[in-house]
XYZ file of C-alpha atoms in Angstrom:
593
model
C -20.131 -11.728 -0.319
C -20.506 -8.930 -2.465
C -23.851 -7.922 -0.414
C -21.685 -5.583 1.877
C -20.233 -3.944 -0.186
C -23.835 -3.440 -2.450
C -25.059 -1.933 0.938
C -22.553 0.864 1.448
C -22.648 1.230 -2.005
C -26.261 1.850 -1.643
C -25.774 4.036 1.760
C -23.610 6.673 -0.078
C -25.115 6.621 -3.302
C -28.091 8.209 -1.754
C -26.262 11.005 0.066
C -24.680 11.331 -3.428
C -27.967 11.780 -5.059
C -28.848 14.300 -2.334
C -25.583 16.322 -2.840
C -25.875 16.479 -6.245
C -29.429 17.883 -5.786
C -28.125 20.781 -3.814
C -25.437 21.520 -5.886
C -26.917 22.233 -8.261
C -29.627 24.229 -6.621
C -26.789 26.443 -4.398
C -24.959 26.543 -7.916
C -28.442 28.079 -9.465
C -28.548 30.591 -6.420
C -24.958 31.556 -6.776
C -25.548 32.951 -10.209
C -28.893 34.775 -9.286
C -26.811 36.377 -6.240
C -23.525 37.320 -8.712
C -26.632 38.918 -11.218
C -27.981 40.912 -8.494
C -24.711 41.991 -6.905
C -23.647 43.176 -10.116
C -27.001 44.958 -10.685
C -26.481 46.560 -7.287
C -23.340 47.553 -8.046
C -24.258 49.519 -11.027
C -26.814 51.427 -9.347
C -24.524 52.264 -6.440
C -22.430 53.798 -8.329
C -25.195 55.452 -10.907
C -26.761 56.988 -7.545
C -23.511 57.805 -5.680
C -23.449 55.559 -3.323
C -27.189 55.981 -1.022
C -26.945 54.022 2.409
C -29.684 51.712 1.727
C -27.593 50.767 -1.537
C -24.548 49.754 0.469
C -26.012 47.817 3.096
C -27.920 45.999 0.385
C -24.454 45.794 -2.070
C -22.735 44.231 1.401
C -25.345 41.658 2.230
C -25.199 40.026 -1.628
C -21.591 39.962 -1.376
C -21.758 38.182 2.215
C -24.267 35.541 0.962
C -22.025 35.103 -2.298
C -19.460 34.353 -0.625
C -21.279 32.217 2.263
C -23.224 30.380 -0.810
C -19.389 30.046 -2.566
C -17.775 28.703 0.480
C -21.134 26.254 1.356
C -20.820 24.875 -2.843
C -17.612 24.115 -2.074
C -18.259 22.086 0.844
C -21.275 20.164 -1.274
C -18.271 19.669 -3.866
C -16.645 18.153 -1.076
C -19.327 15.559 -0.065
C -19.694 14.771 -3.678
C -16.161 13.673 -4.241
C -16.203 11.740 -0.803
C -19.053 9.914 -1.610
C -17.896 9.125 -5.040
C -14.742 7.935 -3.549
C -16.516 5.667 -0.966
C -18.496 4.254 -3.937
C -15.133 3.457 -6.121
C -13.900 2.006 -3.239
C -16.205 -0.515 -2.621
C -16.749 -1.497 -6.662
C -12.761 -2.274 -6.290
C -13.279 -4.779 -3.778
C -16.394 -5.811 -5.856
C -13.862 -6.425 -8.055
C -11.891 -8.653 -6.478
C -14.823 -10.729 -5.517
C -15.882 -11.270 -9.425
C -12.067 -11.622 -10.707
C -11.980 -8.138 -12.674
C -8.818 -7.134 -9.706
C -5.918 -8.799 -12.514
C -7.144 -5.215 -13.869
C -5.810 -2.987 -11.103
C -2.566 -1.350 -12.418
C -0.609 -1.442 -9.037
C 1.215 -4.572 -9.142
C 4.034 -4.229 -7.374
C 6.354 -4.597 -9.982
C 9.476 -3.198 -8.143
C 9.163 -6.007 -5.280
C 9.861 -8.654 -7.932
C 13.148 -10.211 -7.422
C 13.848 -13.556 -9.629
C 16.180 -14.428 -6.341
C 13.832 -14.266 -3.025
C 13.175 -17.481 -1.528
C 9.741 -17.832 -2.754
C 7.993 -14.074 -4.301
C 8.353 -15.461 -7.488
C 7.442 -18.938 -7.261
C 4.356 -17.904 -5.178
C 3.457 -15.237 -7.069
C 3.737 -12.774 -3.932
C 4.233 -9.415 -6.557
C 3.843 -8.919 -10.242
C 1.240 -9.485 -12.496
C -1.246 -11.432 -10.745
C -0.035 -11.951 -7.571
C -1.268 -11.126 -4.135
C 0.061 -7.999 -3.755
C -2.545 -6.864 -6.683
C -4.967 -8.707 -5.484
C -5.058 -7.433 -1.746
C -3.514 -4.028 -2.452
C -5.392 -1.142 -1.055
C -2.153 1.379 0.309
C -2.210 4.563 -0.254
C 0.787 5.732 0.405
C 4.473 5.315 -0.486
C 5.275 4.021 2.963
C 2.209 1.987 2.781
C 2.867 -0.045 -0.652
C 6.263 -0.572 1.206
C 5.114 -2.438 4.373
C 2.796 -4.335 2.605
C 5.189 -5.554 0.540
C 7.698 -6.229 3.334
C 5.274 -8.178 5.246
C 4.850 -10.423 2.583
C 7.990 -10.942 1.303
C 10.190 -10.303 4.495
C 8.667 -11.058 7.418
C 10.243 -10.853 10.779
C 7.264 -10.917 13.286
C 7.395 -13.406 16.185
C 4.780 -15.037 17.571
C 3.497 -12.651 20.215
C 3.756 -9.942 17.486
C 1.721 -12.213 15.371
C -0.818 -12.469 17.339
C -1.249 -8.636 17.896
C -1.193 -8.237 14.097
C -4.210 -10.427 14.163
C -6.354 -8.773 16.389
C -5.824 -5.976 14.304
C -6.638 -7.080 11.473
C -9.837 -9.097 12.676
C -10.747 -5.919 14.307
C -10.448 -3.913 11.316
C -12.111 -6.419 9.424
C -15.524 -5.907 10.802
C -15.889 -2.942 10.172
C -15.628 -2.099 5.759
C -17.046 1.733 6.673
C -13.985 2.739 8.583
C -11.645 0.964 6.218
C -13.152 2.630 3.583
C -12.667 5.989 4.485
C -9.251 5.185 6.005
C -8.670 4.591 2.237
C -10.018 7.805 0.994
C -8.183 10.234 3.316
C -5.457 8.633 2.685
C -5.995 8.670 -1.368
C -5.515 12.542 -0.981
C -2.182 12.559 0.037
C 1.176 11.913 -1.602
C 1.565 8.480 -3.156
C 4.813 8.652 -4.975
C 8.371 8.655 -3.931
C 8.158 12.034 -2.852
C 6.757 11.094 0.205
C 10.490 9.547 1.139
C 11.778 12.406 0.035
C 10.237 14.367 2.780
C 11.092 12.339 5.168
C 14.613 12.157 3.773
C 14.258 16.037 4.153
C 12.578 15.910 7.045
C 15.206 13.709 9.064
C 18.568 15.862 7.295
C 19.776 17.000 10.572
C 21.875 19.944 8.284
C 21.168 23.408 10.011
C 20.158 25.678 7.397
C 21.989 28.456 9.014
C 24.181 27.548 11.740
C 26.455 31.154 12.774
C 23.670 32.965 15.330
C 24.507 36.637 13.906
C 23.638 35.880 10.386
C 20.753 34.406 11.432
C 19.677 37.642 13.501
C 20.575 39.873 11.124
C 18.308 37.992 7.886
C 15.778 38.098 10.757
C 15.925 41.660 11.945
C 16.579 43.338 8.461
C 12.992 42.763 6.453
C 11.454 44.708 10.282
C 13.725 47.247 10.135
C 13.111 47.862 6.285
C 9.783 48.246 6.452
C 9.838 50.350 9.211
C 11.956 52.813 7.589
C 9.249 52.750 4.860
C 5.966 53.109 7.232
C 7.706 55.947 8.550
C 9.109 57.242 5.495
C 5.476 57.002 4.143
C 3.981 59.227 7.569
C 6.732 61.730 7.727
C 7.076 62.401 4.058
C 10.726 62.055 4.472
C 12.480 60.963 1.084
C 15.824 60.415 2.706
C 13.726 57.479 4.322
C 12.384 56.191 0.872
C 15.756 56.056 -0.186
C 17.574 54.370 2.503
C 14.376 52.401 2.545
C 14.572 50.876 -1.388
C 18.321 50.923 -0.773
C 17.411 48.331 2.157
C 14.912 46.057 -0.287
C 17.492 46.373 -3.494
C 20.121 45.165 -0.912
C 17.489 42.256 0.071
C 16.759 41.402 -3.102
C 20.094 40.963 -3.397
C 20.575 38.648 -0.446
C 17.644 36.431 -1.455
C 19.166 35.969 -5.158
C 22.228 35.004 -3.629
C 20.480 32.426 -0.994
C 17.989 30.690 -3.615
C 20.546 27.810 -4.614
C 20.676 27.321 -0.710
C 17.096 27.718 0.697
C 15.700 25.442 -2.398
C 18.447 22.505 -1.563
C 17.004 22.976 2.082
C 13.318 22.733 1.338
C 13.539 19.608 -0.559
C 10.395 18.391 -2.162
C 8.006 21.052 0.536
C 7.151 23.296 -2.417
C 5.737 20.757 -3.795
C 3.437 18.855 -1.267
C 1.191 21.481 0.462
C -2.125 20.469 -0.323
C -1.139 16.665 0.323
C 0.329 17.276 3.430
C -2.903 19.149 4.780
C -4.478 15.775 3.596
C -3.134 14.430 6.529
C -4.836 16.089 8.785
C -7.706 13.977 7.460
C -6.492 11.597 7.941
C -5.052 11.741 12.058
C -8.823 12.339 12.089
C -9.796 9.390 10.385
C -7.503 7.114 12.514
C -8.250 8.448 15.626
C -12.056 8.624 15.574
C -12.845 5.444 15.574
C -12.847 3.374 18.996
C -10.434 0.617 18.924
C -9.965 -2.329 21.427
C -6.793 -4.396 20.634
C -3.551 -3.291 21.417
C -1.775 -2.361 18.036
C -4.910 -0.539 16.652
C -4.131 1.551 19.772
C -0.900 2.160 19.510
C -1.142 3.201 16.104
C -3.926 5.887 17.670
C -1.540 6.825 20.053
C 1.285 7.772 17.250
C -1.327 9.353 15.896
C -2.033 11.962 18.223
C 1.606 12.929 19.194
C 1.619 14.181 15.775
C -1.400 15.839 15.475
C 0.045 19.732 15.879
C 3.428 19.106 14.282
C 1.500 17.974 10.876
C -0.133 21.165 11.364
C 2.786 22.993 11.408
C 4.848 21.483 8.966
C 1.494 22.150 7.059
C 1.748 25.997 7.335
C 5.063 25.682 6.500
C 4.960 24.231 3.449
C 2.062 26.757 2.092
C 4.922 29.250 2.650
C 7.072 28.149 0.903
C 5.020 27.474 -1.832
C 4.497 30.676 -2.692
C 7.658 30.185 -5.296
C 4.992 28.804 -7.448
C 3.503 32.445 -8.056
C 6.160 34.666 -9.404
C 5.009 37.935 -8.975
C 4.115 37.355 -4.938
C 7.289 35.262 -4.589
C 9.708 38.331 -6.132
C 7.565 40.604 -3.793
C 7.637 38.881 0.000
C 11.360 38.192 -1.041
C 12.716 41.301 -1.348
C 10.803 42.654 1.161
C 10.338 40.145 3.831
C 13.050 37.598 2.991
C 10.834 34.973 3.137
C 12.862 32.079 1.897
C 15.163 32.710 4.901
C 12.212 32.659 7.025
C 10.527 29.843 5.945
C 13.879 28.239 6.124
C 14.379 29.570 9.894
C 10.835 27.967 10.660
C 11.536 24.620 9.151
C 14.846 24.206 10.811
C 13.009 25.035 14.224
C 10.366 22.623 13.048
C 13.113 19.506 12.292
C 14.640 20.251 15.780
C 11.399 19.619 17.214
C 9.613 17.298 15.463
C 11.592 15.431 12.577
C 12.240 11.918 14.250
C 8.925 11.721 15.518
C 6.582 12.568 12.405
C 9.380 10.540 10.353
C 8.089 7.598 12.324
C 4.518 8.510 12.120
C 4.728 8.324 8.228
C 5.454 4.414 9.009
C 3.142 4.012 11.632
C 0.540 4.985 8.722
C 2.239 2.676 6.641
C 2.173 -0.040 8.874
C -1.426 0.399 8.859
C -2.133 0.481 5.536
C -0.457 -3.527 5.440
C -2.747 -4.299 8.545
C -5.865 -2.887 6.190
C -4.643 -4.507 3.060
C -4.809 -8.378 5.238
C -8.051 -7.252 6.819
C -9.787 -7.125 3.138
C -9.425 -11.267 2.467
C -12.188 -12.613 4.448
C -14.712 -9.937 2.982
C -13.624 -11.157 -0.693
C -12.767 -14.519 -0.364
C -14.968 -16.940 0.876
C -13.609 -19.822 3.749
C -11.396 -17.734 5.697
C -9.793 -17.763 9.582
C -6.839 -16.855 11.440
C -4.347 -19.657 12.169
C -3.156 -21.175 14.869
C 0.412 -20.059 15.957
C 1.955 -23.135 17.490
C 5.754 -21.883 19.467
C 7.488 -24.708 17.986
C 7.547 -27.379 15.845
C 7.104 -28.054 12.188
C 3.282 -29.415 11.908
C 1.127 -27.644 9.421
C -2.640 -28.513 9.735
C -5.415 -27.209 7.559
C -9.514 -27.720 7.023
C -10.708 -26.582 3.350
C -7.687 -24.768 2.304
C -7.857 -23.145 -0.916
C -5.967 -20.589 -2.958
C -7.195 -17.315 -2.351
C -6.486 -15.783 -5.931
C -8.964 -18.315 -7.351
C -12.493 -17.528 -7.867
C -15.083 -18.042 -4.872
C -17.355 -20.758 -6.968
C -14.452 -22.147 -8.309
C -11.778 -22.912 -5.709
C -11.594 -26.376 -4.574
C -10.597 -26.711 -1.196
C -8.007 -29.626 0.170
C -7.306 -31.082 3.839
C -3.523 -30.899 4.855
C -1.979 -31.922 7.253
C 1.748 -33.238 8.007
C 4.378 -33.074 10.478
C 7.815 -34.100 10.400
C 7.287 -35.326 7.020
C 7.956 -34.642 3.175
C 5.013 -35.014 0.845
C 5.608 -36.437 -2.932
C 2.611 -35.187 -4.712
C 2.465 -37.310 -8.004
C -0.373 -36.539 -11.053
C -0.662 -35.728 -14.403
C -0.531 -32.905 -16.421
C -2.971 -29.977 -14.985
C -4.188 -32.361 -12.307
C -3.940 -29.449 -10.070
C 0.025 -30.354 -8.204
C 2.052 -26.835 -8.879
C -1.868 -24.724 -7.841
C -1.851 -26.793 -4.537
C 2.312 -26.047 -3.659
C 1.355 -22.370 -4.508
C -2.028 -22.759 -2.359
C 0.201 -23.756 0.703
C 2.865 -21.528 0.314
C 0.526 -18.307 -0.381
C -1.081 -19.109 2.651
C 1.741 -19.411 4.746
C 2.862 -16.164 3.754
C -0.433 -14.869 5.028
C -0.041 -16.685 8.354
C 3.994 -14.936 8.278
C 2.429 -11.797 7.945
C -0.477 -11.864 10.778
C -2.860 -11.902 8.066
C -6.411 -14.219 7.558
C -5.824 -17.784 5.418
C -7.860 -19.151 3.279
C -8.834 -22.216 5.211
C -12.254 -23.102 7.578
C -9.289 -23.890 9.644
C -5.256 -23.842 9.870
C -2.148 -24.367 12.932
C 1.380 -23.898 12.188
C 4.574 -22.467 13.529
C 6.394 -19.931 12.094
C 7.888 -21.025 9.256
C 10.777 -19.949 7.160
C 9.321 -20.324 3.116
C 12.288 -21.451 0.565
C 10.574 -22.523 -3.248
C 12.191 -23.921 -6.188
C 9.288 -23.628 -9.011
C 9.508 -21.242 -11.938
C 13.058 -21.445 -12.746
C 14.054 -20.471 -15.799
C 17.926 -19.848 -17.539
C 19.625 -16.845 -17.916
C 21.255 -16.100 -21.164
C 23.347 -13.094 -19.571
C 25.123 -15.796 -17.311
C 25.455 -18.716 -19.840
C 22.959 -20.730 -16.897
C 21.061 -23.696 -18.219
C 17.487 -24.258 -16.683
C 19.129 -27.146 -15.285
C 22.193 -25.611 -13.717
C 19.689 -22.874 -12.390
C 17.443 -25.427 -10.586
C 20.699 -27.073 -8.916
C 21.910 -23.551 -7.438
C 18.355 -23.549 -6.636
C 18.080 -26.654 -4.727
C 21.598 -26.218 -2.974
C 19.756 -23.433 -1.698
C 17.097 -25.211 -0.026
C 19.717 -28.028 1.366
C 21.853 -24.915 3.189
C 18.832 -23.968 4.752
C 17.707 -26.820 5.990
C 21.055 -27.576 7.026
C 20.963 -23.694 9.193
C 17.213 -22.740 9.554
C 15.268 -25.800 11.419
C 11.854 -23.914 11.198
C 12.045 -24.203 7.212
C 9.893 -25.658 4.745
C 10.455 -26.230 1.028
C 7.849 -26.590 -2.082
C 9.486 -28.076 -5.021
C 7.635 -28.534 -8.630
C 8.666 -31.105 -11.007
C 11.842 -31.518 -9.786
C 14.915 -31.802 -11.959
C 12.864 -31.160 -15.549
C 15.417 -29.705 -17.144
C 17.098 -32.766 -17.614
C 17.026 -36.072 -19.294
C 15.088 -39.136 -17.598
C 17.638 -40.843 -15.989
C 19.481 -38.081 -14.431
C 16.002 -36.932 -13.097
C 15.501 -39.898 -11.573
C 19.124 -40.322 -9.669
C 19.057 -36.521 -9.142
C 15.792 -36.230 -7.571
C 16.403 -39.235 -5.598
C 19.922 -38.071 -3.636
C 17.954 -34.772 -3.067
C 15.102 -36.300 -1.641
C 17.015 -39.043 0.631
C 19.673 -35.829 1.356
C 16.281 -33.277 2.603
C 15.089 -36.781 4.272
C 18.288 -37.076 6.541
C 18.392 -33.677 7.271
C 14.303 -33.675 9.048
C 13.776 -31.473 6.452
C 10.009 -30.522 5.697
C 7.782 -29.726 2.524
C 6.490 -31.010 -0.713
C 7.674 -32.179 -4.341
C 5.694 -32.388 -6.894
C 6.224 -34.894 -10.004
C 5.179 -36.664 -12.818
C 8.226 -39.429 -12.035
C 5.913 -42.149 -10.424
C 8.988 -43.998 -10.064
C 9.996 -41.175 -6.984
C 6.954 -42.677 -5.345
C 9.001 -46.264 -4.489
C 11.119 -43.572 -1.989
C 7.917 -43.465 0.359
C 7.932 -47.212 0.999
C 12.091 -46.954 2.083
C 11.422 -43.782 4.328
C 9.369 -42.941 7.271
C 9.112 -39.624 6.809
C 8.002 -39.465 3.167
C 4.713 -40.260 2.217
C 2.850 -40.284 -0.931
C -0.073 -37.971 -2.249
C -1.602 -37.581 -5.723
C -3.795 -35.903 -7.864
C -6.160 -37.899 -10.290
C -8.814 -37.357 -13.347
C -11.549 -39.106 -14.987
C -12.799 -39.216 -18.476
C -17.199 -38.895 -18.812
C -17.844 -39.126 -22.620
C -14.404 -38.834 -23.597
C -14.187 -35.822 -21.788
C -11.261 -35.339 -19.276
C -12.533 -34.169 -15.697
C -10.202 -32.781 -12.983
C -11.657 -32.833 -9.365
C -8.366 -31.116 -8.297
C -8.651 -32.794 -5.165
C -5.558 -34.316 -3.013
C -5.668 -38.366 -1.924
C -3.593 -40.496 -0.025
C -1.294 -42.571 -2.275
C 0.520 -42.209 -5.740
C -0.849 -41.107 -8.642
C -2.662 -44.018 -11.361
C -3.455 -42.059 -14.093
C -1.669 -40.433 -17.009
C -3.407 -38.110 -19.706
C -0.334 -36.693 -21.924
C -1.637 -38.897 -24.977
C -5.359 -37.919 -24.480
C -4.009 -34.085 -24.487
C -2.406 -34.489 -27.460
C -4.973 -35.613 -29.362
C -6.882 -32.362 -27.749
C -4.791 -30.361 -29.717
C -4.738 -32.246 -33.021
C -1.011 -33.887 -32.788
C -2.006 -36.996 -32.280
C -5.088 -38.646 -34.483
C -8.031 -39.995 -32.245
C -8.211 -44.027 -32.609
C-alpha cells in the first residue's frame, strides 16, 4: 500500500532536488549582484554621479531585487515540496504502525460518559481520531470529531458523504496539497475567535457624526500641513500640529475600544492570506459528486471577502511596529479606520465567511475518512439499508490493527443478540470494538474495513471500560449497572439501537454475575433489542437454547508444543476451551506439572 505514497514521494523529491539546485545558484548570484552594486555605488559617488554610472547602478539594483523576489519564490517551492513529502511519510506512517506517535489525539473529545467514544476508543491515545487525523484547522479537528462521535446524517446525506469521500480518495495529490494550504493557516482556537469576532454584530461606532468627523479630520489635517508646507505659512503648522496633538489625543482615548473591536485580527494576517491558498486549492480541482461541489461553490462566494478581510487585517497589524503605529495614528487615525472598514466588512460579509470557515471544516472530516482505504488494506463503503436492524459483513477487521496482522471475521445477524464466549485474549473485547469502530465509520459516511458490509443506521450505546469513581463513592459494579440501565432506556426509546457489552457484570461475585447477567439478557431479549455480550460465564450460553433470538458465538485456541495459539477467529457455538491455568504458569504463579 505504501507504493503510492513512495511515488509522490519520489515525484516531489525530485523537484526538491531541482529547487535546491537553484537556490543555491540564484543565492550565489545574489551576492555577486549586492558586491557589484556596492562597487558601483562607490564609484558613483567617487566620480559624481556620470550617466553611464547610473544607468548601470539602476540595472544591479533591478536584478537584485528581481533575483531577491525570484529566491524567494524557490524558497517557496522548497517548503511546498518538503511539505508534500512530510505528508505522505505521515500516512506512511500509519501504514507501518509508527501513527500512535502523532501528538494530536484528540484529547478534549474524551468524555468517560458518551455512549461509546470511550469504549471504542473513538479519541485519546490510540484511537481513531489519531489514527485518521489529518485537519488542519480548528473547525476541521471539530467536525471530524463530531462526525465520529455525534453523528446526525441520514441516509440520503450518507450517501452524498460517500461519494465524497470515494471521490477524494482517488486522488492522494489533491488531498495532499489540500493538507498543505491548509497547514499555513490558523490551527488553534483563535480561529473561533475570529469568527466569534467576525459574527459580533456590535457597531463599532454607531452615532453617524462621530463617525464623519474621525473620518474627515486626519484629510483635513494633512491638508492644512501640505499647504502649510507650500505657502510657508506657520499659522498653518501650528493649527496643523495642534490638529495631530488633538488626534493623538483621540486615538489614546479610543485604543481600549478599537482593540476590544478587532479581536484576535492583529494577530492572524499572514494566516488569513493563507487562505487564499487555499479557495485555490479547493476550487481547482474538477469535482463530480454533489457535496464536493457544493463545498466549491462556498468556496467561491468567498473568494473576494477573504481578500478583504485579508487587507484588513495587515492594517491593523501595524500595532505590532511601534514607531509606524504612533505615526499613522496621530496622523491618519488609523485604528478608527481600520475599525470603520471592518464594521463595513461584518455588514457585508460576516455570516457568510463564518460559514465558509465550516464548510472548510467539513471538508477536512470528508478528507480525514477518505485516507482509510489508502492505509488500511480490505476496505469498501457499506450498504445503507432504510430500515431495519441487520448488520452484514465479509472480512471485517479492525482498522487500527496492522495490515499483516489483522484477522478478518464474517458477521452477520439480524434481529438477534450474539453471546460471544472464549477465554482470556481469545480475541472477544478486539472483535466488539472491531464492530463498533466500524459502525462509527459507516455513521459518519466514511469507508469500513470490510471486503464487504450492509446496515442501517444505527444508534451505538457500549458498556466496556468501566471503571469506579472515587470522587462519587461509585463501585465498578454500581458504575456498570448505571451503565447498563442506560442501554435498557434506549432500547426501550431508540428502536434503531445496538449495544456491545464486555464481560458483563465483572465487578461482582459469581453468583450475582450469573443472575445479573441473566435478567439483563432475557430483559434486552424482550425488548427486540440488538448487539453482542461478551463472557467468560459459559453458563450464559444455556440462554441461547431458551431464546430465539440469542445465539451463541465463541472464540477458541490451541496449544502446538505447549505453546498457546490464538487464530482470533469467530465460530458458531460456545466456547470449549479455557487457558487461565496455562497463563498462569506463563507468568511463573503457578509451577508447570
Amino acid at each position: 500500500m505504501q507504493k503510492k505514497f513512495l511515488a509522490l514521494i519520489n515525484k516531489y523529491e525530485g523537484y526538491l532536488e531541482k529547487d535546491e539546485q537553484l537556490f543555491n545558484i540564484i543565492g550565489y548570484v545574489k551576492v555577486t549582484l549586492v558586491l557589484c552594486t556596492g562597487l558601483l555605488g562607490y564609484f558613483l559617488v567617487s566620480r559624481k554621479f556620470p550617466l553611464g554610472l547610473i544607468v548601470l547602478f539602476a540595472l544591479a539594483l533591478i536584478l537584485l531585487v528581481g533575483f531577491w523576489i525570484y529566491h524567494a519564490k524557490i524558497k517557496e517551492r522548497t517548503d511546498y515540496s518538503k511539505g508534500i513529502i512530510a505528508i505522505c511519510q505521515r500516512n506512511m506512517d500509519r501504514i507501518t504502525g509508527e501513527w500512535s506517535a502523532f501528538q494530536d489525539i484528540g484529547s478534549e473529545f474524551v468524555d468517560t460518559d458518551h455512549a461509546y467514544g470511550c469504549d471504542l476508543d473513538i479519541a485519546g491515545k490510540k484511537s481513531l481520531f489519531q489514527f485518521l487525523n489529518t485537519t488542519q484547522t480548528w473547525h476541521g479537528r471539530q467536525a471530524f470529531a463530531r462526525d465520529l462521535l455525534h453523528p446526525s446524517f441520514q441516509r440520503d446525506e450518507l450517501l452524498r458523504r460517500q461519494e465524497a469521500v470515494a471521490e477524494l480518495s482517488r486522488d492522494i495529490e489533491f488531498a495532499s496539497k489540500s493538507q498543505f494550504a491548509l497547514s499555513k493557516t490558523e490551527t488553534g482556537a483563535s480561529t473561533k475567535k475570529l469568527t466569534e469576532t467576525l459574527k459580533d454584530e456590535t457597531t463599532f461606532i454607531m452615532n453617524k457624526a462621530v463617525k464623519l468627523i474621525l473620518t474627515c479630520l486626519p484629510v483635513l489635517t494633512l491638508l492644512l500641513i501640505v499647504i502649510g508646507f507650500v505657502l510657508q505659512q506657520k499659522n498653518m503648522y501650528i493649527v496643523g500640529a495642534l490638529m495631530v496633538a488633538v488626534q493623538g489625543l483621540l486615538w489614546v482615548v479610543g485604543v481600549p475600544r478599537t482593540l476590544a473591536y478587532f479581536g484576535v485580527m492583529a494577530d492572524l494576517p499572514p494566516k488569513l492570506e493563507a487562505y487564499t491558498e487555499v479557495i485555490r486549492v479547493l476550487t481547482g480541482k474538477t469535482v463530480t459528486c454533489h457535496e464536493l461541489k457544493q463545498i466549491q461553490d462556498k468556496t467561491k462566494a468567498v473568494t473576494q471577502a477573504i481578500g478583504e478581510l485579508s487587507k484588513i487585517a495587515y492594517g491593523i497589524s501595524v500595532k505590532n511596529n511601534a514607531i509606524l503605529y504612533f505615526l499613522v495614528n496621530t496622523f491618519l487615525l488609523w485604528d478608527y479606520q481600520c475599525g470603520f472598514r471592518l464594521q463595513e466588512w461584518k455588514h457585508k460579509y460576516a455570516g457568510l465567511v463564518e460559514q465558509w470557515f465550516c464548510t472548510v471544516g467539513d471538508f477536512e472530516s470528508l478528507l480525514c475518512l477518505s485516507h482509510l482505504p489508502n492505509i488500511c488494506e480490505n476496505t469498501c463503503l457499506p450498504t445503507i439499508h432504510e430500515r431495519g436492524n441487520a448488520v452484514e459483513a465479509k472480512a471485517l477487521g479492525h482498522p487500527l490493527l496492522l495490515n499483516e496482522k489483522r484477522v478478518n471475521n464474517d458477521f452477520s445477524f439480524n434481529d438477534t443478540i450474539f453471546i460471544i464466549s472464549g477465554s482470556n485474549m481469545s480475541g472477544k473485547t478486539t472483535f466488539l470494538r472491531t464492530v463498533g469502530v466500524n459502525i462509527v465509520l459507516a455513521r459518519a459516511g466514511g469507508f469500513v474495513c470490510a471486503a464487504k458490509m450492509g446496515l442501517p443506521i444505527l444508534d451505538i450505546v457500549t458498556s466496556m471500560r468501566i471503571a469506579d469513581d472515587l470522587n462519587e463513592g461509585v463501585s465498578t459494579f454500581y458504575a456498570e449497572l448505571k451503565r447498563i440501565k442506560t442501554i435498557i432506556d434506549c432500547a426501550q426509546n431508540q428502536p434503531g439501537m445496538i449495544f456491545l457489552i464486555d464481560e458483563i457484570f465483572k465487578g461482582t461475585n459469581s453468583i450475582d454475575r450469573l443472575t445479573g447477567a441473566k435478567t439483563v439478557i432475557e430483559k434486552l431479549d424482550n425488548l427486540r433489542a440488538v448487539g453482542l455480550i461478551s463472557t467468560h460465564d459459559l453458563e450464559l450460553c444455556e440462554l441461547a437454547g431458551r431464546h430465539d433470538r440469542i445465539k451463541n458465538y465463541s472464540f477458541s485456541e490451541r496449544y502446538e508444543a505447549d505453546k498457546i495459539c490464538f487464530d482470533y477467529t469467530l465460530k458458531p457455538g460456545k466456547s470449549n476451551t479455557t487457558n487461565a491455568k496455562y497463563l498462569m504458569k506463563m507468568v511463573g504463579i503457578v509451577d508447570s506439572e
